[in-house]
mmCIF file with all atom_site columns, C-alpha atoms in Angstrom:
data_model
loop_
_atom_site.group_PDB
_atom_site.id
_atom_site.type_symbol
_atom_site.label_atom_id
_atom_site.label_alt_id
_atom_site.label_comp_id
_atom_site.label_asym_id
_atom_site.label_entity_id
_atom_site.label_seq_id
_atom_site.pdbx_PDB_ins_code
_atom_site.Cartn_x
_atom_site.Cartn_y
_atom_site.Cartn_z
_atom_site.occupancy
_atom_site.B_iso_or_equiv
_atom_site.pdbx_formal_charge
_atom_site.auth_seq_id
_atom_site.auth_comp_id
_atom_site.auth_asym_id
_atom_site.auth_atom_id
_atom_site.pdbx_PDB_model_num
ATOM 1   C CA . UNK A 1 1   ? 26.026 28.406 2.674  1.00 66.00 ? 266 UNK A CA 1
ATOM 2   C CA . UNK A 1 2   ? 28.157 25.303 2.315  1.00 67.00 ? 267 UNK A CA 1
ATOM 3   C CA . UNK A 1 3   ? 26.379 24.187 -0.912 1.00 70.00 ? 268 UNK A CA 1
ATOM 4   C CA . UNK A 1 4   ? 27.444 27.325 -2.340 1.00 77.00 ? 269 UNK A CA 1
ATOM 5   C CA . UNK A 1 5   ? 30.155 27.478 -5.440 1.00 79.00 ? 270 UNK A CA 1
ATOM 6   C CA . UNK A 1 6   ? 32.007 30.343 -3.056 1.00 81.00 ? 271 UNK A CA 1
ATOM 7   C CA . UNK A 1 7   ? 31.342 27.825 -0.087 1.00 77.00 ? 272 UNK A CA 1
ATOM 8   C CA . UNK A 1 8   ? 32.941 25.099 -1.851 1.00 81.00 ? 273 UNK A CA 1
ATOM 9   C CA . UNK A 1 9   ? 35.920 26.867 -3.107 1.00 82.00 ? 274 UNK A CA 1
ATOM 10  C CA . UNK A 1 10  ? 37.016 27.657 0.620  1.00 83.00 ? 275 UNK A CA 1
ATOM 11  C CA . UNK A 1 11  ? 35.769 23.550 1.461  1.00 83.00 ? 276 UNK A CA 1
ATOM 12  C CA . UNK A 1 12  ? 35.885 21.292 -1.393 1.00 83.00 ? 277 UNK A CA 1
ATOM 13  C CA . UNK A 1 13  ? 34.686 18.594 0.591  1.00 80.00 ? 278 UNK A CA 1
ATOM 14  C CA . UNK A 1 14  ? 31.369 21.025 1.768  1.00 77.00 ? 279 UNK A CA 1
ATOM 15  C CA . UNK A 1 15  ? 30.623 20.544 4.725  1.00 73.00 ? 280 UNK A CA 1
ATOM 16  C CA . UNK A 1 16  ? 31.367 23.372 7.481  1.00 72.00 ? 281 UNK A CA 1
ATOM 17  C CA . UNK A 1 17  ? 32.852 23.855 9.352  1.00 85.00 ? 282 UNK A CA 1
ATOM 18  C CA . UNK A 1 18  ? 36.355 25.522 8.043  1.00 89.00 ? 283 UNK A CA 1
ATOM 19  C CA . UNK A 1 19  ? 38.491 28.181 9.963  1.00 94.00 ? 284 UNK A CA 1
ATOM 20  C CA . UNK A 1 20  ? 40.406 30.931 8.028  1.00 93.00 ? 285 UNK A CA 1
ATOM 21  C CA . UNK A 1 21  ? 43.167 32.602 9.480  1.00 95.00 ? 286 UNK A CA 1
ATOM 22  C CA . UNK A 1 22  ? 46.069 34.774 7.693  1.00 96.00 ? 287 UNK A CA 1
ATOM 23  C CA . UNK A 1 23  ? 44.794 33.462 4.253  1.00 93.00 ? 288 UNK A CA 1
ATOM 24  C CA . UNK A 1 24  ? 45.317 29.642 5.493  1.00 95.00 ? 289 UNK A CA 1
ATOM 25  C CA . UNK A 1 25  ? 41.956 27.179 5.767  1.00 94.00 ? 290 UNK A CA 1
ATOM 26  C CA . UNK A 1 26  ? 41.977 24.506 8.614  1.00 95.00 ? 291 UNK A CA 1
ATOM 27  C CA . UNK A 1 27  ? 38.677 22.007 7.040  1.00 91.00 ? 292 UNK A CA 1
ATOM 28  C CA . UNK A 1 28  ? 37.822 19.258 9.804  1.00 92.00 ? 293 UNK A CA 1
ATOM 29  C CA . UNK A 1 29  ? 36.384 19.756 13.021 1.00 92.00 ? 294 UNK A CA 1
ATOM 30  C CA . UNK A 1 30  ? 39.279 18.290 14.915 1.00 95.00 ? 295 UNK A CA 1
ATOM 31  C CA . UNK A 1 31  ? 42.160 19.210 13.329 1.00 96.00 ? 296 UNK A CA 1
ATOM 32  C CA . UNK A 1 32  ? 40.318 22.877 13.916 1.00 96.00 ? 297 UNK A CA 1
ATOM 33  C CA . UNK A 1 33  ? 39.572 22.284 17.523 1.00 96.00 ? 298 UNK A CA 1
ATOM 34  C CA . UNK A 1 34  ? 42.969 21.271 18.235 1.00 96.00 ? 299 UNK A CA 1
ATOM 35  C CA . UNK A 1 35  ? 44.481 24.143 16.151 1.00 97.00 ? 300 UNK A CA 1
ATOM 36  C CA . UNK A 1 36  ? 42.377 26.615 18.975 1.00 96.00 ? 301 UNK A CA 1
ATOM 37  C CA . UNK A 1 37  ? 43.462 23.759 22.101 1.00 97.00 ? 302 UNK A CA 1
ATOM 38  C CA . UNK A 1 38  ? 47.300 24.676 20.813 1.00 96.00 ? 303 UNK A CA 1
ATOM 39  C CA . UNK A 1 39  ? 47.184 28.653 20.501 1.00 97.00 ? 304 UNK A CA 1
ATOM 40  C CA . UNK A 1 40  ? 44.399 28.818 23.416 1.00 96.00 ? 305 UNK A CA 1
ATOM 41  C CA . UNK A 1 41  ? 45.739 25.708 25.508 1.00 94.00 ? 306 UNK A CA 1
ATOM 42  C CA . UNK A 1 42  ? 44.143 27.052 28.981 1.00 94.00 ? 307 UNK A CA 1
ATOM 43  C CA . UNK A 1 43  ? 42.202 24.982 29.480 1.00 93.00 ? 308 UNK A CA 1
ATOM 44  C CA . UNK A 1 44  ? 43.547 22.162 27.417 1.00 97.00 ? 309 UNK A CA 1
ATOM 45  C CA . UNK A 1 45  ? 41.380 19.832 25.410 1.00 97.00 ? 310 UNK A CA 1
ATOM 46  C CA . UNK A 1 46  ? 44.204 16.910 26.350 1.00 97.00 ? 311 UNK A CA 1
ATOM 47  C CA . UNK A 1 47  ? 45.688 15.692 29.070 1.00 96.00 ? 312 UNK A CA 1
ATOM 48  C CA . UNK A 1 48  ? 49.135 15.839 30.011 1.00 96.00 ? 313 UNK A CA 1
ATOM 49  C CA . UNK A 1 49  ? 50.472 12.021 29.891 1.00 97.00 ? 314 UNK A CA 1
ATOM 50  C CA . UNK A 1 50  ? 50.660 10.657 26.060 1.00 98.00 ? 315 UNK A CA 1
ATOM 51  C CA . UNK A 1 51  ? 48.548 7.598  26.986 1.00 97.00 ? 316 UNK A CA 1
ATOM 52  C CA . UNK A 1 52  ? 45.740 9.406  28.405 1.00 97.00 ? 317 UNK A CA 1
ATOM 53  C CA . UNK A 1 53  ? 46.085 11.325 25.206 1.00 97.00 ? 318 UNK A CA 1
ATOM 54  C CA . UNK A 1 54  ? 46.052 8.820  23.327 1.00 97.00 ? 319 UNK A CA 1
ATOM 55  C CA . UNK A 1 55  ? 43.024 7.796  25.212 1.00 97.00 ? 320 UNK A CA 1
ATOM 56  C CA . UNK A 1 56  ? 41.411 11.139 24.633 1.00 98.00 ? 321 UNK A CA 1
ATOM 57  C CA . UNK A 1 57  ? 41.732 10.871 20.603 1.00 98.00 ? 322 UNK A CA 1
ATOM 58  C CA . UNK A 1 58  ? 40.800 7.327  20.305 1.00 97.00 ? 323 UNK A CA 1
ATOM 59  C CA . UNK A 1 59  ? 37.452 8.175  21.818 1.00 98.00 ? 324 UNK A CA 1
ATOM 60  C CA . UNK A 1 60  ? 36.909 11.429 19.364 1.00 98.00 ? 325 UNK A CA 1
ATOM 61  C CA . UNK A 1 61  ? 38.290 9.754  16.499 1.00 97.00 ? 326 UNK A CA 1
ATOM 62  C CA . UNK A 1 62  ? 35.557 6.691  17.252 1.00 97.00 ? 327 UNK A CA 1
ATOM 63  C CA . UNK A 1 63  ? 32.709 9.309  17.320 1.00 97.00 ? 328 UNK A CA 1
ATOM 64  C CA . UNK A 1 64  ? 34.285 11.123 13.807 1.00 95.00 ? 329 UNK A CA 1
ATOM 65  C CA . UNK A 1 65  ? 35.451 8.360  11.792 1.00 95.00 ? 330 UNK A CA 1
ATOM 66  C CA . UNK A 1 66  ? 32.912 5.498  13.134 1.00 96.00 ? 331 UNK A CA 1
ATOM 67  C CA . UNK A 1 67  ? 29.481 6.749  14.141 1.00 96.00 ? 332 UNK A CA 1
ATOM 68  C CA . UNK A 1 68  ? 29.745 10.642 12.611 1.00 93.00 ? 333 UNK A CA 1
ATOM 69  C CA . UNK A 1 69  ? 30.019 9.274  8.832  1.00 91.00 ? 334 UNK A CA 1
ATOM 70  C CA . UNK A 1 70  ? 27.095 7.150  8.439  1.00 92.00 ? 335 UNK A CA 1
ATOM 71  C CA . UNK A 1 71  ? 24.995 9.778  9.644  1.00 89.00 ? 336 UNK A CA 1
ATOM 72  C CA . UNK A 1 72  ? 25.754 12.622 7.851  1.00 88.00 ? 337 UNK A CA 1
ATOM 73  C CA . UNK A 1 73  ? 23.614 14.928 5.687  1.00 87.00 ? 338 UNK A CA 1
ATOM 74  C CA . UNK A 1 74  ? 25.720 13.557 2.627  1.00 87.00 ? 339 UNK A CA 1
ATOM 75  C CA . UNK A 1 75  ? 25.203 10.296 2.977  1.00 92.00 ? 340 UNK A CA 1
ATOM 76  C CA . UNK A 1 76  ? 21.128 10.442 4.285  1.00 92.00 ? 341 UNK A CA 1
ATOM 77  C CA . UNK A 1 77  ? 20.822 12.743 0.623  1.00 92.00 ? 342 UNK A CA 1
ATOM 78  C CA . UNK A 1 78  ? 22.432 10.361 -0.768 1.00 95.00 ? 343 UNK A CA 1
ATOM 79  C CA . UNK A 1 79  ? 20.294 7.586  0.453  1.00 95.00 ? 344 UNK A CA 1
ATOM 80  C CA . UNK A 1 80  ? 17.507 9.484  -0.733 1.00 96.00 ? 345 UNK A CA 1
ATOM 81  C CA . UNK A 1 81  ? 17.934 10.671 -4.179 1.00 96.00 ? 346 UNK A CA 1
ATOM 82  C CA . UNK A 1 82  ? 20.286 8.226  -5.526 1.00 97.00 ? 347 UNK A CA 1
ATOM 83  C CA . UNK A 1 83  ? 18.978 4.824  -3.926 1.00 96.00 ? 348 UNK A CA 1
ATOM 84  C CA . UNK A 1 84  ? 15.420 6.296  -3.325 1.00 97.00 ? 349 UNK A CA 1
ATOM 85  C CA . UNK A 1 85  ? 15.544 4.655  0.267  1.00 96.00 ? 350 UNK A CA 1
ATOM 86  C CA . UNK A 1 86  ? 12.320 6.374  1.975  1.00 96.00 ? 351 UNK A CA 1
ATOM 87  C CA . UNK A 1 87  ? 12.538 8.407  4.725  1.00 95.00 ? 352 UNK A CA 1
ATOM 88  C CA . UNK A 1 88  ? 11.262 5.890  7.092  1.00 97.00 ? 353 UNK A CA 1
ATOM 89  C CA . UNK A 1 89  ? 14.007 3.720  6.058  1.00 96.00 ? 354 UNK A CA 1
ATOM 90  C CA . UNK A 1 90  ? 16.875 6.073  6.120  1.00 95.00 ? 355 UNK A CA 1
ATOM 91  C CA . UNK A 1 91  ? 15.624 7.160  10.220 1.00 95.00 ? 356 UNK A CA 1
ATOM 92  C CA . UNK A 1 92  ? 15.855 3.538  10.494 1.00 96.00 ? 357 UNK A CA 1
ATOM 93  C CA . UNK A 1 93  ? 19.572 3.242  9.245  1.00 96.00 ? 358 UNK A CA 1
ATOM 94  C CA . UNK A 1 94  ? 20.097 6.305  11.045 1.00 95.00 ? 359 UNK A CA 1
ATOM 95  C CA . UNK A 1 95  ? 19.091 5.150  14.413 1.00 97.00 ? 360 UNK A CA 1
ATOM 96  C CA . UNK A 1 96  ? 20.707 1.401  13.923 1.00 97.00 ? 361 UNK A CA 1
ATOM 97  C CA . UNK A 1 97  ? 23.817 3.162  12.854 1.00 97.00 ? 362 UNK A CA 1
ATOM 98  C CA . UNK A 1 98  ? 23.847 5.524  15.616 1.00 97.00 ? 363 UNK A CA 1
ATOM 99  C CA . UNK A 1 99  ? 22.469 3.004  18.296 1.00 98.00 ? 364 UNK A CA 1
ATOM 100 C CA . UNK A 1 100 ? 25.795 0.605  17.384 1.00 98.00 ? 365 UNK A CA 1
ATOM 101 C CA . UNK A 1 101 ? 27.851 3.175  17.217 1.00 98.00 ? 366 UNK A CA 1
ATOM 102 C CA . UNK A 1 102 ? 27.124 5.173  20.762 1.00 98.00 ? 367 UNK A CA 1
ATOM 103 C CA . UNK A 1 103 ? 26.980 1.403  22.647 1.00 98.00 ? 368 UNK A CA 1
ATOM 104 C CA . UNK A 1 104 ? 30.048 0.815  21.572 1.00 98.00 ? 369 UNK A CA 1
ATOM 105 C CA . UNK A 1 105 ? 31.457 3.953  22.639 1.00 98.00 ? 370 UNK A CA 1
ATOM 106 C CA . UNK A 1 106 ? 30.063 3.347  25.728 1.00 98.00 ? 371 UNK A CA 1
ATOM 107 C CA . UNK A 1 107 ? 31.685 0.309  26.314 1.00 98.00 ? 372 UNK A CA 1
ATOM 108 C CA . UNK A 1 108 ? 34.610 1.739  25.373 1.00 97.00 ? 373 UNK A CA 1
ATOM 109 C CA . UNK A 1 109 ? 34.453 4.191  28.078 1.00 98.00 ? 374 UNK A CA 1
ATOM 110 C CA . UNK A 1 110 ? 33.706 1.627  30.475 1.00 96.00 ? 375 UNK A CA 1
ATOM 111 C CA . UNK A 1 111 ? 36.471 -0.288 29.421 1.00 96.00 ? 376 UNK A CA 1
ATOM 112 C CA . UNK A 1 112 ? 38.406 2.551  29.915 1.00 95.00 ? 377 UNK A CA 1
ATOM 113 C CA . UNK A 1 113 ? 37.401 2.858  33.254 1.00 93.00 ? 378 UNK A CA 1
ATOM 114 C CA . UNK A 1 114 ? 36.316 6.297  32.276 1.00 86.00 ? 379 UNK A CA 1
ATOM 115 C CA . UNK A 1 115 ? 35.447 8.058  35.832 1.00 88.00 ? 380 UNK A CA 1
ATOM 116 C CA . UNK A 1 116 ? 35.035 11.967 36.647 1.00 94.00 ? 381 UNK A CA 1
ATOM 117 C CA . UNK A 1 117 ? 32.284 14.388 35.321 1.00 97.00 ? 382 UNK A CA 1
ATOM 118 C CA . UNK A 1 118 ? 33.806 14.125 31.506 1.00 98.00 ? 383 UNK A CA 1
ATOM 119 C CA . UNK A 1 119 ? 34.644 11.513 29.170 1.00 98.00 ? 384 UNK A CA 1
ATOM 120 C CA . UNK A 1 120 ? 38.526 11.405 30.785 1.00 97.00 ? 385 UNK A CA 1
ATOM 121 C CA . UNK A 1 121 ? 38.209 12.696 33.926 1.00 96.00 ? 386 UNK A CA 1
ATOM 122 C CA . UNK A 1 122 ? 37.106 16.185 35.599 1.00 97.00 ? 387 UNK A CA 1
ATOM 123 C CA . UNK A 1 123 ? 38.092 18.843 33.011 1.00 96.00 ? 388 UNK A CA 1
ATOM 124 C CA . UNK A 1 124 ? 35.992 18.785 29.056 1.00 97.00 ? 389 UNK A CA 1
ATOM 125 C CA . UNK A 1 125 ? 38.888 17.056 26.602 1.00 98.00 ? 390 UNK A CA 1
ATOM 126 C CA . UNK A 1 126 ? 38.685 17.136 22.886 1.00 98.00 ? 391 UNK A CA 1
ATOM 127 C CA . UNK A 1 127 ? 36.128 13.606 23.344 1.00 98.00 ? 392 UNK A CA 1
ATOM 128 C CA . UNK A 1 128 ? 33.570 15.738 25.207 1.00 98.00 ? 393 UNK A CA 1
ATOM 129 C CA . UNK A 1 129 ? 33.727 18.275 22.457 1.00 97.00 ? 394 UNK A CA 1
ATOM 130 C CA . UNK A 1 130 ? 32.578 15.492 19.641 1.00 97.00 ? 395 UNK A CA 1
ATOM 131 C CA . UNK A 1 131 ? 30.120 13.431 22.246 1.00 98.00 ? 396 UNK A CA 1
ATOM 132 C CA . UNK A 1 132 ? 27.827 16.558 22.579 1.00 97.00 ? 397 UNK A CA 1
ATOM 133 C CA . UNK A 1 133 ? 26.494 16.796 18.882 1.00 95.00 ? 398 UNK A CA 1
ATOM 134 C CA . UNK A 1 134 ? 26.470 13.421 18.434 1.00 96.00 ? 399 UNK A CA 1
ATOM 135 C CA . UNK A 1 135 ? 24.232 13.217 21.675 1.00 97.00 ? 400 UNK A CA 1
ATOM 136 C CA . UNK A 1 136 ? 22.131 15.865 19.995 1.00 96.00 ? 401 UNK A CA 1
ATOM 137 C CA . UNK A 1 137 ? 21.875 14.105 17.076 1.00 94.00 ? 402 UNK A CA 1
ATOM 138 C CA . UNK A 1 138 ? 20.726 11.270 18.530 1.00 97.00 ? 403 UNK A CA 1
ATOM 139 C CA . UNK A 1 139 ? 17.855 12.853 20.851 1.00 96.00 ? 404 UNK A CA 1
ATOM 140 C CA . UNK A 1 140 ? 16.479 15.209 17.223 1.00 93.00 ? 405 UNK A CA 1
ATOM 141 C CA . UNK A 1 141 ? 16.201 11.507 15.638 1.00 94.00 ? 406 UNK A CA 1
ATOM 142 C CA . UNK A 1 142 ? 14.520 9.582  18.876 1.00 95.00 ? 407 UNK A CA 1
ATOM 143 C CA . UNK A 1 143 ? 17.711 7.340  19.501 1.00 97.00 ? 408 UNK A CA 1
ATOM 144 C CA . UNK A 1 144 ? 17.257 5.243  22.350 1.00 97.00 ? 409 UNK A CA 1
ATOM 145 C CA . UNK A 1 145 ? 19.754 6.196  25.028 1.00 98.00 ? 410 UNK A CA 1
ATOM 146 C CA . UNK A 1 146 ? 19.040 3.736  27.839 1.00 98.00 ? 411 UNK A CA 1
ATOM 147 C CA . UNK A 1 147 ? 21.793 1.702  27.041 1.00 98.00 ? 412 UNK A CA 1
ATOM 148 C CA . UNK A 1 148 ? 24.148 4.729  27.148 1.00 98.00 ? 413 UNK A CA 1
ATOM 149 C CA . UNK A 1 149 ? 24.166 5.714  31.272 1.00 98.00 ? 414 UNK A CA 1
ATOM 150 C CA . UNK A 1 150 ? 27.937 6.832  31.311 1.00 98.00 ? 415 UNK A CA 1
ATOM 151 C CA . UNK A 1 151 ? 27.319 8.940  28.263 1.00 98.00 ? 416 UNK A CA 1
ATOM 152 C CA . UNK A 1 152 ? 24.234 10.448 29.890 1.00 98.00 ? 417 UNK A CA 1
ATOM 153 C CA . UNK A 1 153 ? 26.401 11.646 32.392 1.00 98.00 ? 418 UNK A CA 1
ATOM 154 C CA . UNK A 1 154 ? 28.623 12.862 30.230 1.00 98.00 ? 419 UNK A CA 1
ATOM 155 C CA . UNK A 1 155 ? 26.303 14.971 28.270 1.00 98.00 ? 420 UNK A CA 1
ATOM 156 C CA . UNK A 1 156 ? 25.092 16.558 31.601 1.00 98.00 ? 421 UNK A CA 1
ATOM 157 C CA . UNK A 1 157 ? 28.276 17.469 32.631 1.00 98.00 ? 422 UNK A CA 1
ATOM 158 C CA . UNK A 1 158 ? 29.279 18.976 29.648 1.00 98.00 ? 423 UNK A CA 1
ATOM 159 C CA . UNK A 1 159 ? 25.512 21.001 28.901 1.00 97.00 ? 424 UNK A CA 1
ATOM 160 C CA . UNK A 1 160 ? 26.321 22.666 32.407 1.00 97.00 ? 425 UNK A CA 1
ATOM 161 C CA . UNK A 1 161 ? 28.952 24.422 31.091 1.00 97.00 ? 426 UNK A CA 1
ATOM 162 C CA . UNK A 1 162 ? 28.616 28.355 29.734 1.00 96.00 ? 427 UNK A CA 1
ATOM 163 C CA . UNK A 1 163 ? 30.651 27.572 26.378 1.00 93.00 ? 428 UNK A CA 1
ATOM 164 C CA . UNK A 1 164 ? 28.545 23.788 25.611 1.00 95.00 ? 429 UNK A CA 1
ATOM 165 C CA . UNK A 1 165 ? 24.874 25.978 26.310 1.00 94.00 ? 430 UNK A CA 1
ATOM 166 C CA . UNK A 1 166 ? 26.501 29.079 23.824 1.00 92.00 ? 431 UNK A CA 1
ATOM 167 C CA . UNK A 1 167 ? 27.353 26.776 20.793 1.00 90.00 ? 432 UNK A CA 1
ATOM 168 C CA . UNK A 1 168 ? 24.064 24.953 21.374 1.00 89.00 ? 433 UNK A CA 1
ATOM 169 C CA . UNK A 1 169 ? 22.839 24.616 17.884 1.00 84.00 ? 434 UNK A CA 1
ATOM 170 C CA . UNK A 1 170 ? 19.153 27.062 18.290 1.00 86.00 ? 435 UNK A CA 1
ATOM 171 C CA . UNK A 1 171 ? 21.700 29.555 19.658 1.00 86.00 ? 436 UNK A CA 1
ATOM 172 C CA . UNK A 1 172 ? 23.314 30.156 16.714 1.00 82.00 ? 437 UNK A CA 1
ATOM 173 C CA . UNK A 1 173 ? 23.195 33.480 14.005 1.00 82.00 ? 438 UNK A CA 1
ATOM 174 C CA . UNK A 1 174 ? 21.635 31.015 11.441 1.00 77.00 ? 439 UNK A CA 1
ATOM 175 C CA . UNK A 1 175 ? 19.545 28.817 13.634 1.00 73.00 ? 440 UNK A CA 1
ATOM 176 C CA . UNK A 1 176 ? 15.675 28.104 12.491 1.00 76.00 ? 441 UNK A CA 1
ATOM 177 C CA . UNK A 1 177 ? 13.576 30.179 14.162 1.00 67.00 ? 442 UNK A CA 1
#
């Protein structure tokens, strides 16, 4: 779908997803999944005081500006056709990329001081919401987490809940099957 000329007219940039509403297109994750926090704010995907939010959005905006980019389909295809990097090559940049990049999330968490079930605390913020697929992400491509024991935690808090297990990726319309 996303590769498709009708696709890329919605998304210029291609990748999904994108969120139409009253003829208007929202076309990154998190400025969508804030969008939904602000007109659906119970629960809210921030906390209250601006420093934890600030918090909050430093750790989401690690995982989707400094680990999420290197490891997208875009740049793997890119790796692929363009440079001809093999494919044992480009799991290899995937998982050093990836390995770097979750470490040092998880030292910034610890840093942090990051306590509680979730990333900030007891309730899911708007950080839990990017740690799960890039958790899941890291598992399909046989990351080594064992240097990752707060995120761990994290990710089993947040696959408890009813709304993580429904947006699981196999539980989606187009899912393999």
């Amino acid at each position: 779908m996303q590769h498709q000329p009708e696709y890329r007219a919605v998304n210029p940039f291609g990748p999904v997803p994108s969120y139409r509403e009253d003829g208007r297109t929202i076309r990154q994750s998190l400025a969508i999944i804030e969008y939904l926090d602000e007109c659906h704010p119970d629960p809210p995907l921030l906390p209250d005081a601006p420093f934890a939010r600030a918090e909050v959005r430093q750790l989401a905006l690690s995982i989707a500006c400094e680990i999420h980019p290197l490891n997208n389909p875009r740049v793997l295809k890119y790796l692929e056709h363009e440079i001809h990097v093999d494919e044992a090559a480009r799991l290899d940049w995937m998982r050093h990329w990836m390995t770097t990049g979750l470490e040092a999330l998880e030292a910034l968490l610890v840093d942090m001081g990051s306590s509680g079930r979730f990333c900030h605390g007891d309730r899911p913020t708007l950080a839990d919401c990017c740690v799960v697929p890039q958790l899941f992400n890291a598992r399909r491509f046989e990351v080594d987490l064992s240097q990752c024991p707060r995120l761990l935690e994290i990710d089993e808090a947040c696959s408890a809940l009813q709304a993580v297990q429904n947006a699981h990726p196999s539980r989606q319309p187009d899912a393999a099957s």
